[in-house]
Amino acid sequence: RDKKSPKRGKKDRSKSPKKGRSKSPKKGKKGSTEDARSSVGSGRKAGISYYAPTHLPPDCTVLTAPYVAVSLLRGVIGMGDIYFWTHQVKRIIAFFQKPEHRIQVAVSLFRRVVDTHNFSKVLRLLSHLEQAEVCERLGYLNVFSPLEPMMFYKLNLARLDDREVCYKLFKMALSDDSAVNIHQLKIDGKPKNVNEDAKMWGVLCGQAAMGEEPKTVVEFFFTIAKKRLK
């Protein structure tokens, strides 16, 4: 009996620390590493969504090459004294396919164009809607040149600048008897056939009374004979 009692005591002492060592530290290590990994992983995911570029348009999910080119072009223009000829602007715009990019490039480069009287050649590369949007942003009176008036026009005659440009085109059409100058005329969105005579201005203005500002919107494509340009 005396020999067995210490053995039982030794067994009890040996078991208690083993159990304590095997359970408490192992669980602590596993739990800490898993929590750390999960926290790092969630942090990365949150970082990607949080640091996504917010300067992109709402419909852009990735940074496309044309968008980068437009951004870089704006940065280059703002750096210093860099100017372009219209034939260079035409080549730059031809690189882009989406209307919004072509409009942005045309508007951004306009103030850096040397031969602004030839800017209508740049606009003729664009669609009618793109031309109207560019001229809406820049102002028709800034874009218009009597040396190169051949392009598409969408003029709101309630605006003084648009009305002045329309009147200049009307006078040019009257003085040119060799051919028809105004094509595909629309007044307030409705097609209209009008003779190019003195009464045409009243039709374009919607027969507005004397001293009353017209409120019509006219759309047409203006052409002119090459002989007259020479």
XYZ file of C-alpha atoms in Angstrom, residues 38-219:
182
model
C -9.231 36.582 -41.722
C -8.586 40.175 -40.682
C -5.864 40.607 -43.320
C -8.023 39.034 -46.024
C -11.017 41.179 -45.200
C -8.747 44.220 -45.091
C -7.481 43.525 -48.613
C -10.943 43.078 -50.017
C -12.145 46.213 -48.321
C -9.077 48.066 -49.599
C -9.767 47.133 -53.229
C -13.359 48.245 -53.104
C -12.587 51.383 -51.117
C -9.633 52.549 -53.197
C -11.309 51.939 -56.530
C -10.888 55.077 -58.718
C -13.820 57.381 -58.108
C -12.999 59.785 -60.963
C -14.255 57.366 -63.617
C -17.631 57.917 -65.278
C -20.509 55.882 -63.778
C -20.654 53.527 -66.788
C -16.892 52.729 -66.680
C -15.906 49.671 -64.663
C -12.279 49.465 -65.838
C -9.682 52.013 -66.880
C -9.727 51.810 -70.675
C -6.939 52.975 -72.988
C -8.955 55.818 -74.592
C -9.896 57.173 -71.164
C -6.236 57.163 -70.138
C -5.319 58.890 -73.395
C -7.874 61.651 -72.801
C -6.610 62.191 -69.264
C -2.977 62.291 -70.389
C -3.838 64.644 -73.227
C -5.481 67.063 -70.817
C -2.412 66.919 -68.598
C -0.048 67.605 -71.485
C -2.150 70.551 -72.655
C -2.096 72.102 -69.210
C 1.679 71.712 -68.772
C 2.885 74.483 -71.056
C 2.841 76.222 -74.419
C 1.777 73.361 -76.680
C -0.226 74.153 -79.821
C -1.675 72.140 -82.694
C -2.668 72.586 -86.304
C -6.086 71.350 -87.384
C -4.630 68.459 -89.370
C -2.910 67.266 -86.183
C -6.138 67.543 -84.216
C -7.914 65.484 -86.867
C -5.361 62.699 -86.490
C -5.730 62.733 -82.699
C -9.523 62.596 -82.819
C -9.394 59.735 -85.344
C -7.766 57.610 -82.623
C -10.944 57.639 -80.535
C -14.146 55.750 -81.274
C -16.611 56.659 -78.534
C -18.545 59.921 -79.019
C -17.865 61.175 -75.493
C -14.113 60.810 -75.982
C -14.150 62.526 -79.375
C -16.175 65.416 -77.949
C -13.837 65.823 -74.982
C -10.745 65.856 -77.184
C -12.216 68.392 -79.620
C -13.258 70.719 -76.802
C -9.934 70.379 -74.952
C -7.768 71.022 -78.018
C -9.764 73.947 -79.417
C -8.004 76.571 -77.283
C -4.649 75.184 -78.490
C -5.447 75.278 -82.212
C -3.376 77.722 -84.251
C -5.586 77.919 -87.345
C -8.991 78.181 -85.686
C -10.569 79.323 -88.979
C -10.096 75.733 -90.182
C -11.702 74.139 -87.128
C -14.802 73.279 -89.151
C -12.636 70.687 -90.924
C -12.161 69.017 -87.558
C -15.885 69.146 -86.839
C -16.692 67.485 -90.149
C -14.985 64.349 -88.834
C -17.661 64.116 -86.163
C -21.282 63.068 -86.446
C -24.037 65.681 -86.467
C -24.812 65.093 -82.806
C -21.136 65.297 -81.864
C -20.716 68.533 -83.820
C -23.722 70.074 -82.106
C -22.402 69.075 -78.660
C -18.928 70.502 -79.319
C -20.349 73.783 -80.619
C -22.755 73.919 -77.688
C -19.825 73.794 -75.271
C -17.508 76.132 -77.165
C -20.123 78.519 -78.534
C -20.988 78.818 -82.223
C -19.673 82.361 -82.430
C -16.229 81.132 -81.335
C -16.193 78.206 -83.757
C -17.778 79.873 -86.797
C -15.555 81.142 -89.599
C -16.844 82.677 -92.869
C -13.799 81.190 -94.617
C -14.807 77.625 -93.716
C -18.537 77.644 -92.894
C -19.259 74.170 -94.284
C -20.544 72.004 -91.427
C -23.666 70.963 -89.534
C -25.471 73.590 -87.433
C -28.010 73.299 -84.658
C -28.833 76.858 -83.634
C -31.133 78.031 -80.889
C -32.282 81.430 -82.144
C -33.323 82.466 -78.646
C -29.603 82.899 -77.968
C -27.945 85.996 -79.323
C -24.741 84.248 -80.459
C -26.627 81.496 -82.291
C -28.937 84.023 -83.902
C -25.984 86.091 -85.119
C -24.312 83.052 -86.700
C -27.582 82.022 -88.337
C -28.050 85.501 -89.785
C -24.520 85.458 -91.244
C -25.222 82.123 -92.908
C -28.523 83.454 -94.211
C -26.728 86.438 -95.791
C -24.097 84.153 -97.328
C -26.825 81.966 -98.817
C -28.553 85.004 -100.335
C -25.372 86.252 -101.956
C -24.553 82.876 -103.519
C -26.724 82.242 -106.575
C -24.646 79.384 -107.953
C -26.051 76.617 -105.752
C -28.233 75.789 -102.770
C -26.362 76.349 -99.535
C -28.737 75.162 -96.797
C -29.562 71.454 -96.824
C -31.691 69.141 -94.673
C -33.361 72.039 -92.917
C -35.371 71.334 -89.766
C -37.231 73.896 -87.695
C -38.111 72.729 -84.183
C -37.353 69.176 -85.258
C -39.667 69.222 -88.308
C -38.301 69.081 -91.886
C -38.895 72.255 -93.866
C -38.462 73.179 -97.523
C -37.669 76.867 -97.929
C -36.471 78.902 -100.884
C -33.260 80.816 -100.282
C -34.693 84.312 -100.711
C -35.414 87.354 -98.559
C -38.398 85.663 -96.912
C -36.274 82.811 -95.607
C -35.168 84.667 -92.481
C -38.747 85.120 -91.334
C -39.356 81.380 -91.749
C -36.223 80.535 -89.759
C -37.353 82.836 -86.958
C -40.801 81.244 -86.845
C -42.452 84.384 -88.207
C -41.617 86.253 -85.011
C -43.034 89.752 -84.853
C -40.839 92.801 -85.299
C -38.827 93.430 -82.121
C -39.691 90.014 -80.688
C -36.952 87.479 -80.057
C -37.389 84.228 -82.010
C -37.578 80.984 -80.063
C -37.066 78.435 -82.817
C -34.305 75.826 -83.069
C -33.002 75.348 -86.610
C -30.870 72.480 -87.886
